[in-house]
């Protein structure tokens, strides 16, 4: 019922609380005539412009947080977001109008409890904070009386909503039918037909056939749109050779990484705190006797190995446990040792040798890293100068002449390879290249390694069908694949008929009595028709028992499983054409669902819940629509347009 509750609480109070949770307080909502302007109403219950504006901005912000992308009003309208918000608000207004007519209301204690439980009004101690309550309402330009009235109205609506959908249960026959359908299992067999099973090799076609194939499948032989782009760029790697570093700077970098270059001998250690000394001694005795491993003991205590892992530890960091752990010459368990946490067992998993890298040994690495860091800072400092040149009207060629940026050209298409060492290897360039227009001015854009670049779209070469002469070999290879596939489908249909006939039960002919009362064997009569057999080159059937509807078959496309559950009766054979492969599929048995296992109970509960929720939603939607019609729904489109314009 969670969705129903959300649907029913699309009023100002719950939108307000949502704003607080999302951190949108103080968004700066402009009031339309103090909230008196209406975008519509149901009977005597209005939907104010402030309500609509606040709800719309809330939903747009929520969408942005979920997708990580900014959402403009035009985009929101394209996906129907304003219409969805309006639907929620008018549904809430219809319910409010019904509660007013019926006389449903809640008492002061219920209003008080709702406010005390609202997360937006809690202080640092997790309890209701009067100051936070007042600050939130002040920021949203609401008085306490207005807010508490909205709470009362909302809780009254929820009483009505619960009365509408309360007691709705899924019909048992529908649940049973659905569970049986979901848990049904099937025995199948499959075999794939390949080109080596064709009776003759594929003969090459004439030129006219190839040219017709080229034209009929133009999409496969069309060059993509090409964008001819000029760019300037500079990366830290390009600038690093020019960076001058003195020994003092390198020494400082070495000292900053002393913990990396100078490390004492360490051990990989886990720590398991035991409830008592006696239990610790007993556990250690069991480990020593080989009755249980340290890992199993951890699991037995209800913990995971991550819970007890200390990682790399030096002797000093282990305190009293350091000496016995470092005396071990191979992995083992020591203890119990008394720690500030109690009696503890320590497991040593690996010995890590000390690290002692001198300045001289680390100098080359330090110089490379320091040069790259310095280059990043230099590029960052100079980026404003590069941008000023472009803003001042300098072309990319002029920027390359006057700065360290390097000029380049690239013919870019959406399916161009992401080559390392090339500007095309950077996602920032790829994103910009796809969206670039010839009216865009070059601007400095950051690369993820600290570099910068700017681009200019010089020309767009539209998609073009490649001349037949240039792609003749590709066309021939494509035709061969297509022809082989066509012949395999024809062969598969022939073998399907043979396999179906072979799988069908054969009627036993009645024995006939010949002259003298001798019974003749019909199996040896000269006119008996031979039973069709599959081709000698046919691959063997691969049997798959107990296939589930959500299962998979190794080595075949998912379409095979879907088709297996569309077949009607055992013995049927079908041809599956999927992912350029031709597969014969045979249904061997349909097995009834097992309704006694844990999976069946879980599925039954899920189906019952889903159907019940769906029925509740349908009933609620029907009631809400009827309430809008009977209450008199009116929509002020001009006011809605005014709000939409403000959100632009």
Coordinates of C-alpha atoms in Angstrom, one line a residue, residues 25-572:
X25 CA 14.1 24.4 1.7
X26 CA 14.4 28.1 0.8
X27 CA 14.1 27.4 -2.9
X28 CA 12.6 30.8 -3.4
X29 CA 9.1 29.9 -4.5
X30 CA 7.3 33.1 -5.6
X31 CA 3.8 33.3 -4.4
X32 CA 1.0 33.9 -6.8
X33 CA -1.1 36.5 -5.1
X34 CA -0.4 35.0 -1.7
X35 CA -1.4 31.6 -2.9
X36 CA -4.9 32.6 -3.8
X37 CA -4.4 32.1 -7.5
X38 CA -5.8 28.8 -8.5
X39 CA -4.8 26.4 -11.3
X40 CA -8.0 24.5 -10.9
X41 CA -10.5 23.1 -8.4
X42 CA -12.8 20.2 -7.5
X43 CA -16.0 21.6 -6.2
X44 CA -15.1 24.0 -3.4
X45 CA -11.6 22.7 -3.0
X46 CA -9.0 24.7 -5.0
X47 CA -5.5 23.7 -6.2
X48 CA -3.4 26.8 -5.7
X49 CA -0.6 28.0 -8.0
X50 CA 1.8 27.8 -5.1
X51 CA 0.9 24.2 -4.5
X52 CA 1.4 23.3 -8.2
X53 CA 4.7 25.3 -8.4
X54 CA 6.1 23.7 -5.3
X55 CA 5.1 20.2 -6.3
X56 CA 6.4 20.6 -9.9
X57 CA 9.8 21.8 -8.7
X58 CA 10.0 19.1 -6.1
X59 CA 9.4 16.4 -8.7
X60 CA 11.9 17.9 -11.1
X61 CA 14.5 18.0 -8.4
X62 CA 13.8 14.4 -7.5
X63 CA 14.1 13.3 -11.1
X64 CA 17.5 15.1 -11.3
X65 CA 18.8 13.5 -8.2
X66 CA 17.8 10.0 -9.5
X67 CA 19.3 10.5 -13.0
X68 CA 22.3 12.8 -12.1
X69 CA 21.3 15.0 -15.1
X70 CA 19.8 18.5 -15.1
X71 CA 16.2 18.6 -16.2
X72 CA 14.8 21.6 -18.1
X73 CA 11.1 22.5 -18.2
X74 CA 11.0 21.5 -21.9
X75 CA 12.4 18.1 -21.0
X76 CA 10.0 17.7 -18.1
X77 CA 7.1 18.5 -20.5
X78 CA 8.4 16.0 -23.0
X79 CA 8.2 13.1 -20.5
X80 CA 4.9 14.3 -19.1
X81 CA 6.0 15.3 -15.6
X82 CA 3.8 18.5 -15.3
X83 CA 0.7 16.4 -16.3
X84 CA 1.6 13.7 -13.7
X85 CA 1.9 16.4 -11.0
X86 CA -1.4 17.9 -12.0
X87 CA -3.1 14.5 -11.9
X88 CA -1.8 13.9 -8.3
X89 CA -2.9 17.4 -7.1
X90 CA -6.4 17.1 -8.6
X91 CA -6.8 13.6 -7.2
X92 CA -5.9 14.9 -3.8
X93 CA -8.3 17.8 -4.2
X94 CA -11.1 15.4 -5.2
X95 CA -10.5 13.3 -2.0
X96 CA -10.4 16.5 0.1
X97 CA -13.7 17.6 -1.4
X98 CA -15.3 14.2 -0.6
X99 CA -14.1 14.4 3.1
X100 CA -15.6 17.9 3.3
X101 CA -19.0 16.6 2.0
X102 CA -19.0 13.5 4.1
X103 CA -17.7 15.3 7.2
X104 CA -14.6 13.2 7.8
X105 CA -12.0 14.8 10.1
X106 CA -9.3 13.9 12.6
X107 CA -8.6 15.2 16.1
X108 CA -5.9 17.5 17.5
X109 CA -3.9 14.5 18.9
X110 CA -3.5 12.9 15.5
X111 CA -2.3 16.2 14.0
X112 CA 0.2 16.6 16.9
X113 CA 1.5 13.1 16.4
X114 CA 2.0 13.6 12.6
X115 CA 4.0 16.7 13.2
X116 CA 6.2 15.1 15.9
X117 CA 7.0 12.2 13.6
X118 CA 8.0 14.3 10.6
X119 CA 11.7 13.9 9.8
X120 CA 12.0 17.5 8.6
X121 CA 11.3 18.8 12.1
X122 CA 13.8 16.7 14.1
X123 CA 16.8 18.1 15.8
X124 CA 20.3 16.7 16.3
X125 CA 19.1 14.3 19.0
X126 CA 16.5 12.8 16.6
X127 CA 13.5 14.3 18.4
X128 CA 11.1 17.0 17.5
X129 CA 12.8 20.4 17.5
X130 CA 10.5 23.4 18.0
X131 CA 13.1 25.8 16.5
X132 CA 13.5 23.6 13.4
X133 CA 9.7 23.5 13.0
X134 CA 9.3 27.2 13.1
X135 CA 12.3 27.8 10.8
X136 CA 11.0 25.4 8.1
X137 CA 7.5 27.0 8.1
X138 CA 9.0 30.5 8.0
X139 CA 11.2 29.5 5.1
X140 CA 8.1 28.1 3.3
X141 CA 6.0 31.2 4.2
X142 CA 3.4 29.2 6.1
X143 CA 2.0 29.9 9.5
X144 CA 1.6 27.1 12.1
X145 CA -2.2 27.3 11.7
X146 CA -2.0 26.9 8.0
X147 CA 0.4 24.0 8.2
X148 CA -1.6 22.2 10.9
X149 CA -4.8 22.7 8.9
X150 CA -3.1 21.1 5.9
X151 CA -2.0 18.1 8.2
X152 CA -5.6 17.7 9.4
X153 CA -6.9 17.7 5.8
X154 CA -4.3 15.3 4.7
X155 CA -5.0 12.8 7.5
X156 CA -8.7 13.1 6.8
X157 CA -8.1 12.2 3.2
X158 CA -6.0 9.2 4.3
X159 CA -8.9 7.9 6.4
X160 CA -11.1 8.0 3.3
X161 CA -8.5 6.4 1.2
X162 CA -8.0 3.5 3.6
X163 CA -11.8 3.0 3.7
X164 CA -11.8 2.8 -0.2
X165 CA -9.1 0.2 -0.5
X166 CA -9.2 -1.5 2.9
X167 CA -10.0 -5.2 2.8
X168 CA -9.1 -5.7 -0.8
X169 CA -7.7 -9.2 -1.3
X170 CA -6.5 -11.1 -4.4
X171 CA -9.0 -13.7 -5.6
X172 CA -7.6 -17.2 -4.7
X173 CA -8.3 -18.7 -8.2
X174 CA -6.4 -15.9 -9.8
X175 CA -3.5 -16.4 -7.4
X176 CA -3.4 -20.1 -8.0
X177 CA -3.5 -19.8 -11.7
X178 CA -0.7 -17.3 -11.8
X179 CA 1.5 -19.3 -9.4
X180 CA 0.9 -22.5 -11.5
X181 CA 1.9 -20.6 -14.6
X182 CA 5.0 -19.1 -13.1
X183 CA 6.3 -22.3 -11.5
X184 CA 5.5 -24.7 -14.4
X185 CA 8.6 -26.6 -15.6
X186 CA 9.3 -28.1 -19.0
X187 CA 11.6 -30.8 -20.4
X188 CA 13.0 -29.7 -23.7
X189 CA 15.6 -30.7 -26.2
X190 CA 17.4 -28.6 -28.8
X191 CA 19.9 -28.9 -31.6
X192 CA 21.5 -26.3 -33.8
X193 CA 21.8 -26.5 -37.6
X194 CA 25.1 -25.2 -39.0
X195 CA 26.4 -24.5 -42.5
X196 CA 28.4 -27.7 -42.6
X197 CA 25.1 -29.7 -42.5
X198 CA 24.0 -28.2 -45.9
X199 CA 24.1 -30.8 -48.7
X200 CA 26.2 -28.5 -51.0
X201 CA 28.5 -25.5 -50.5
X202 CA 27.1 -22.1 -51.2
X203 CA 27.7 -21.1 -54.8
X204 CA 28.7 -17.5 -55.5
X205 CA 26.0 -15.4 -57.2
X206 CA 26.4 -13.3 -60.3
X207 CA 27.1 -9.6 -60.3
X208 CA 23.5 -8.5 -60.7
X209 CA 22.5 -10.5 -57.7
X210 CA 25.3 -8.9 -55.6
X211 CA 24.3 -5.4 -56.7
X212 CA 20.7 -6.1 -55.9
X213 CA 21.8 -7.3 -52.4
X214 CA 23.9 -4.2 -52.0
X215 CA 20.9 -2.0 -52.7
X216 CA 18.4 -4.0 -50.7
X217 CA 20.6 -4.0 -47.6
X218 CA 21.9 -0.4 -48.0
X219 CA 21.9 0.1 -44.2
X220 CA 24.7 -2.4 -43.8
X221 CA 26.9 -0.7 -46.4
X222 CA 26.3 2.9 -45.5
X223 CA 29.1 5.0 -44.1
X224 CA 28.0 6.8 -40.9
X225 CA 27.8 10.5 -40.5
X226 CA 31.3 12.0 -40.4
X227 CA 32.1 15.1 -38.4
X228 CA 35.3 16.8 -39.4
X229 CA 36.6 18.4 -36.3
X230 CA 39.5 20.7 -35.6
X231 CA 40.8 20.8 -32.0
X232 CA 43.6 22.1 -29.8
X233 CA 44.5 20.3 -26.7
X234 CA 47.1 20.0 -23.9
X235 CA 47.6 17.2 -21.4
X236 CA 49.9 16.9 -18.4
X237 CA 51.8 14.2 -20.2
X238 CA 52.5 16.5 -23.1
X239 CA 53.7 19.3 -20.8
X240 CA 55.6 17.2 -18.3
X241 CA 58.9 17.1 -20.3
X242 CA 59.1 20.9 -20.0
X243 CA 58.7 20.9 -16.2
X244 CA 61.9 21.7 -14.3
X245 CA 62.2 20.0 -10.8
X246 CA 65.1 20.6 -8.4
X247 CA 66.3 18.0 -5.9
X248 CA 64.8 19.8 -3.0
X249 CA 61.3 19.5 -4.5
X250 CA 62.0 15.8 -5.1
X251 CA 63.2 15.3 -1.5
X252 CA 60.1 16.9 -0.2
X253 CA 58.0 14.6 -2.4
X254 CA 60.0 11.6 -1.1
X255 CA 59.4 12.7 2.5
X256 CA 55.7 13.1 1.8
X257 CA 55.5 9.5 0.7
X258 CA 57.8 8.2 3.5
X259 CA 55.0 5.8 4.7
X260 CA 55.0 4.3 1.3
X261 CA 58.7 3.9 0.8
X262 CA 59.7 3.0 4.3
X263 CA 57.6 0.4 6.0
X264 CA 58.5 -2.1 8.8
X265 CA 57.8 -5.8 8.6
X266 CA 54.0 -6.4 8.7
X267 CA 51.6 -9.2 9.1
X268 CA 48.1 -9.7 7.7
X269 CA 46.0 -10.2 10.8
X270 CA 42.4 -11.0 11.9
X271 CA 41.1 -10.5 15.5
X272 CA 38.3 -12.4 17.1
X273 CA 37.1 -11.2 20.5
X274 CA 35.7 -14.0 22.7
X275 CA 33.0 -13.7 25.4
X276 CA 35.1 -15.1 28.1
X277 CA 38.6 -16.5 28.9
X278 CA 37.3 -20.0 29.2
X279 CA 35.5 -19.9 25.9
X280 CA 38.7 -18.4 24.3
X281 CA 40.8 -21.2 25.7
X282 CA 38.3 -23.9 24.5
X283 CA 38.2 -22.4 21.0
X284 CA 42.0 -22.3 20.8
X285 CA 42.2 -25.9 21.9
X286 CA 39.7 -26.9 19.2
X287 CA 41.7 -25.0 16.5
X288 CA 45.0 -26.6 17.7
X289 CA 43.3 -30.1 17.5
X290 CA 42.1 -29.4 14.0
X291 CA 38.5 -29.7 15.0
X292 CA 37.6 -26.3 13.6
X293 CA 39.3 -23.5 11.6
X294 CA 39.6 -19.9 12.6
X295 CA 37.3 -19.0 9.7
X296 CA 34.6 -21.4 10.7
X297 CA 34.9 -20.2 14.3
X298 CA 34.3 -16.6 13.0
X299 CA 31.2 -17.8 11.1
X300 CA 30.0 -19.7 14.2
X301 CA 30.1 -16.5 16.2
X302 CA 27.7 -14.9 13.6
X303 CA 30.4 -12.7 12.1
X304 CA 32.1 -12.4 8.7
X305 CA 35.7 -12.4 7.8
X306 CA 35.5 -8.7 7.0
X307 CA 34.2 -8.0 10.5
X308 CA 37.4 -9.4 12.1
X309 CA 40.0 -8.3 9.5
X310 CA 42.7 -5.9 10.7
X311 CA 44.5 -5.8 7.4
X312 CA 48.2 -5.0 7.5
X313 CA 49.6 -4.5 11.0
X314 CA 53.0 -3.7 12.4
X315 CA 54.4 -5.2 15.5
X316 CA 53.9 -2.0 17.5
X317 CA 50.3 -1.5 16.4
X318 CA 49.3 -4.9 17.8
X319 CA 50.3 -4.1 21.4
X320 CA 50.6 -7.2 23.6
X321 CA 49.7 -9.4 20.6
X322 CA 52.6 -8.1 18.6
X323 CA 55.3 -10.3 20.1
X324 CA 53.6 -13.7 19.7
X325 CA 52.2 -12.9 16.3
X326 CA 55.6 -11.8 14.9
X327 CA 57.2 -15.0 16.4
X328 CA 55.1 -17.1 14.0
X329 CA 57.1 -18.2 11.0
X330 CA 54.0 -19.2 9.0
X331 CA 50.3 -18.5 9.2
X332 CA 48.6 -19.6 12.4
X333 CA 46.5 -18.6 15.4
X334 CA 47.8 -17.2 18.7
X335 CA 46.0 -16.4 22.0
X336 CA 43.9 -15.9 23.9
X337 CA 45.5 -12.5 24.6
X338 CA 43.8 -10.0 27.0
X339 CA 43.0 -6.8 25.2
X340 CA 40.9 -3.8 26.1
X341 CA 38.0 -5.6 24.2
X342 CA 38.4 -8.8 26.2
X343 CA 40.1 -12.2 25.6
X344 CA 41.0 -12.3 22.0
X345 CA 42.3 -14.8 19.4
X346 CA 44.5 -13.5 16.6
X347 CA 45.0 -15.2 13.2
X348 CA 48.1 -14.4 11.2
X349 CA 47.5 -15.0 7.5
X350 CA 50.6 -13.7 5.7
X351 CA 54.0 -12.2 6.3
X352 CA 54.8 -8.9 4.5
X353 CA 58.5 -8.1 4.2
X354 CA 59.7 -4.6 5.2
X355 CA 59.8 -2.0 2.5
X356 CA 63.0 0.1 2.2
X357 CA 63.1 2.2 -1.0
X358 CA 65.9 4.8 -1.0
X359 CA 65.6 8.2 -2.4
X360 CA 67.9 7.2 -5.3
X361 CA 65.8 4.2 -6.2
X362 CA 62.6 6.2 -6.0
X363 CA 63.9 9.3 -7.8
X364 CA 62.8 8.4 -11.3
X365 CA 59.2 7.6 -10.2
X366 CA 59.1 10.7 -8.0
X367 CA 60.3 12.9 -10.9
X368 CA 57.6 11.5 -13.2
X369 CA 54.8 11.9 -10.6
X370 CA 56.0 15.3 -9.5
X371 CA 56.3 16.5 -13.1
X372 CA 52.7 15.3 -13.9
X373 CA 51.4 17.1 -10.8
X374 CA 53.2 20.3 -11.6
X375 CA 52.0 20.1 -15.2
X376 CA 48.4 19.7 -14.0
X377 CA 48.8 22.9 -11.9
X378 CA 50.4 24.8 -14.8
X379 CA 47.6 23.9 -17.2
X380 CA 45.0 25.0 -14.5
X381 CA 46.8 28.3 -14.1
X382 CA 47.0 28.9 -17.8
X383 CA 43.5 27.8 -18.7
X384 CA 42.1 31.3 -18.2
X385 CA 44.7 32.7 -20.7
X386 CA 43.6 30.1 -23.3
X387 CA 39.9 31.0 -22.7
X388 CA 40.6 34.7 -23.0
X389 CA 42.3 34.2 -26.4
X390 CA 39.2 32.3 -27.7
X391 CA 36.8 34.8 -26.3
X392 CA 38.8 37.5 -27.9
X393 CA 38.2 35.9 -31.3
X394 CA 41.4 33.9 -31.8
X395 CA 41.0 30.8 -34.0
X396 CA 42.2 27.5 -32.9
X397 CA 45.1 27.8 -35.3
X398 CA 46.1 31.1 -33.7
X399 CA 45.8 29.7 -30.2
X400 CA 48.1 26.8 -31.2
X401 CA 50.6 29.3 -32.5
X402 CA 50.6 31.4 -29.4
X403 CA 50.4 28.8 -26.7
X404 CA 51.6 25.2 -25.8
X405 CA 48.3 23.8 -27.1
X406 CA 48.7 21.4 -30.0
X407 CA 46.5 21.6 -33.1
X408 CA 44.9 18.5 -34.6
X409 CA 42.1 17.3 -36.9
X410 CA 39.9 14.2 -36.7
X411 CA 37.1 12.7 -38.7
X412 CA 34.7 11.6 -36.0
X413 CA 31.7 9.3 -36.1
X414 CA 29.5 8.0 -33.4
X415 CA 31.0 4.5 -33.8
X416 CA 34.6 5.7 -33.9
X417 CA 37.0 3.6 -31.7
X418 CA 38.1 5.0 -28.4
X419 CA 41.8 5.0 -29.1
X420 CA 44.3 5.4 -26.2
X421 CA 46.7 8.3 -26.7
X422 CA 44.3 10.1 -28.9
X423 CA 41.9 12.8 -28.0
X424 CA 39.1 10.4 -29.1
X425 CA 40.1 8.3 -26.0
X426 CA 38.6 10.9 -23.7
X427 CA 34.9 10.7 -22.8
X428 CA 34.7 14.5 -22.5
X429 CA 35.7 14.9 -26.1
X430 CA 33.4 12.1 -27.3
X431 CA 30.4 13.6 -25.5
X432 CA 31.1 17.0 -27.0
X433 CA 31.9 15.7 -30.5
X434 CA 28.5 14.0 -30.7
X435 CA 26.6 17.2 -29.6
X436 CA 28.7 19.8 -31.5
X437 CA 27.1 22.1 -34.0
X438 CA 28.7 24.4 -36.6
X439 CA 27.3 27.4 -34.7
X440 CA 29.1 26.5 -31.4
X441 CA 32.1 28.6 -30.5
X442 CA 35.3 26.9 -29.3
X443 CA 35.6 27.0 -25.5
X444 CA 38.1 25.5 -23.1
X445 CA 36.9 22.2 -21.7
X446 CA 38.5 20.0 -19.0
X447 CA 39.8 16.5 -19.5
X448 CA 39.6 14.0 -16.7
X449 CA 43.5 13.8 -16.4
X450 CA 43.8 17.5 -15.8
X451 CA 44.3 18.5 -19.5
X452 CA 42.2 20.9 -21.6
X453 CA 40.9 21.1 -25.1
X454 CA 38.7 23.2 -27.4
X455 CA 37.0 22.0 -30.6
X456 CA 35.4 23.4 -33.8
X457 CA 33.1 21.6 -36.1
X458 CA 34.4 22.2 -39.7
X459 CA 32.1 20.0 -41.8
X460 CA 29.4 17.4 -41.5
X461 CA 29.5 14.6 -44.1
X462 CA 26.1 13.0 -44.1
X463 CA 25.6 9.2 -44.1
X464 CA 26.4 7.9 -47.6
X465 CA 25.9 4.5 -49.3
X466 CA 29.4 3.1 -50.1
X467 CA 29.9 2.4 -53.8
X468 CA 29.4 -1.2 -54.7
X469 CA 32.9 -1.5 -56.2
X470 CA 34.5 -0.4 -52.9
X471 CA 32.6 -2.9 -50.8
X472 CA 32.1 -5.8 -53.2
X473 CA 33.9 -8.3 -51.0
X474 CA 31.9 -7.2 -48.0
X475 CA 28.7 -7.6 -50.0
X476 CA 29.7 -11.0 -51.1
X477 CA 30.5 -12.2 -47.6
X478 CA 27.2 -10.7 -46.3
X479 CA 25.3 -12.5 -49.1
X480 CA 26.9 -15.8 -48.3
X481 CA 25.9 -15.5 -44.7
X482 CA 22.3 -14.5 -45.7
X483 CA 22.1 -17.4 -48.2
X484 CA 23.5 -19.9 -45.8
X485 CA 20.9 -18.7 -43.2
X486 CA 18.1 -19.0 -45.7
X487 CA 19.1 -22.5 -46.7
X488 CA 19.5 -23.5 -43.0
X489 CA 15.9 -22.3 -42.3
X490 CA 14.6 -24.4 -45.2
X491 CA 16.6 -27.4 -44.0
X492 CA 15.3 -26.8 -40.4
X493 CA 11.7 -26.8 -41.6
X494 CA 12.3 -30.1 -43.4
X495 CA 13.9 -31.7 -40.4
X496 CA 11.2 -30.3 -38.2
X497 CA 8.6 -32.2 -40.2
X498 CA 10.7 -35.4 -40.0
X499 CA 11.3 -35.0 -36.2
X500 CA 7.6 -34.3 -35.6
X501 CA 6.6 -37.4 -37.5
X502 CA 9.2 -39.5 -35.7
X503 CA 8.0 -38.2 -32.3
X504 CA 4.3 -38.8 -33.0
X505 CA 2.9 -42.1 -31.7
X506 CA 2.5 -44.6 -34.6
X507 CA -0.8 -46.6 -34.7
X508 CA -0.4 -50.3 -34.6
X509 CA -1.9 -51.9 -37.7
X510 CA -4.3 -54.8 -37.0
X511 CA -2.9 -58.2 -37.9
X512 CA -4.7 -59.8 -40.9
X513 CA -5.4 -63.5 -41.4
X514 CA -4.2 -65.0 -44.6
X515 CA -5.1 -68.2 -46.3
X516 CA -5.3 -71.1 -44.0
X517 CA -5.7 -68.9 -41.0
X518 CA -2.1 -67.8 -40.8
X519 CA -1.6 -64.5 -39.1
X520 CA 0.5 -62.2 -41.4
X521 CA 3.0 -59.6 -39.8
X522 CA 2.2 -56.2 -41.2
X523 CA 5.7 -55.0 -40.3
X524 CA 7.2 -57.1 -43.1
X525 CA 4.6 -56.3 -45.8
X526 CA 6.3 -55.1 -49.0
X527 CA 4.0 -52.0 -49.2
X528 CA 4.8 -50.6 -45.7
X529 CA 6.1 -47.0 -45.9
X530 CA 9.5 -46.5 -44.2
X531 CA 9.6 -44.1 -41.3
X532 CA 11.4 -40.8 -42.2
X533 CA 14.8 -40.3 -40.5
X534 CA 16.7 -37.2 -39.9
X535 CA 19.7 -36.4 -42.1
X536 CA 22.8 -38.4 -41.2
X537 CA 24.7 -35.2 -40.6
X538 CA 22.2 -33.8 -38.1
X539 CA 23.6 -32.8 -34.7
X540 CA 22.5 -34.7 -31.6
X541 CA 19.7 -33.4 -29.4
X542 CA 20.7 -31.7 -26.2
X543 CA 18.2 -32.5 -23.5
X544 CA 17.3 -29.9 -20.8
X545 CA 15.1 -31.2 -18.1
X546 CA 13.0 -29.2 -15.6
X547 CA 13.5 -25.8 -17.4
X548 CA 11.9 -23.0 -15.5
X549 CA 10.2 -20.0 -17.1
X550 CA 12.9 -17.6 -15.8
X551 CA 15.7 -20.1 -16.5
X552 CA 18.3 -20.2 -19.2
X553 CA 20.0 -22.7 -21.4
X554 CA 23.7 -22.6 -21.7
X555 CA 24.8 -22.1 -25.3
X556 CA 21.6 -20.9 -26.8
X557 CA 19.8 -17.5 -27.1
X558 CA 17.2 -16.5 -24.6
X559 CA 14.5 -16.7 -27.3
X560 CA 14.7 -20.5 -27.1
X561 CA 13.5 -20.5 -23.5
X562 CA 10.7 -18.0 -24.3
X563 CA 9.6 -20.2 -27.3
X564 CA 9.7 -23.4 -25.2
X565 CA 7.0 -22.0 -22.9
X566 CA 4.8 -20.9 -25.9
X567 CA 4.6 -24.5 -27.3
X568 CA 1.3 -26.3 -26.6
X569 CA 2.0 -30.0 -26.3
X570 CA 4.8 -32.5 -25.8
X571 CA 6.2 -33.8 -29.1
X572 CA 6.0 -30.5 -30.9

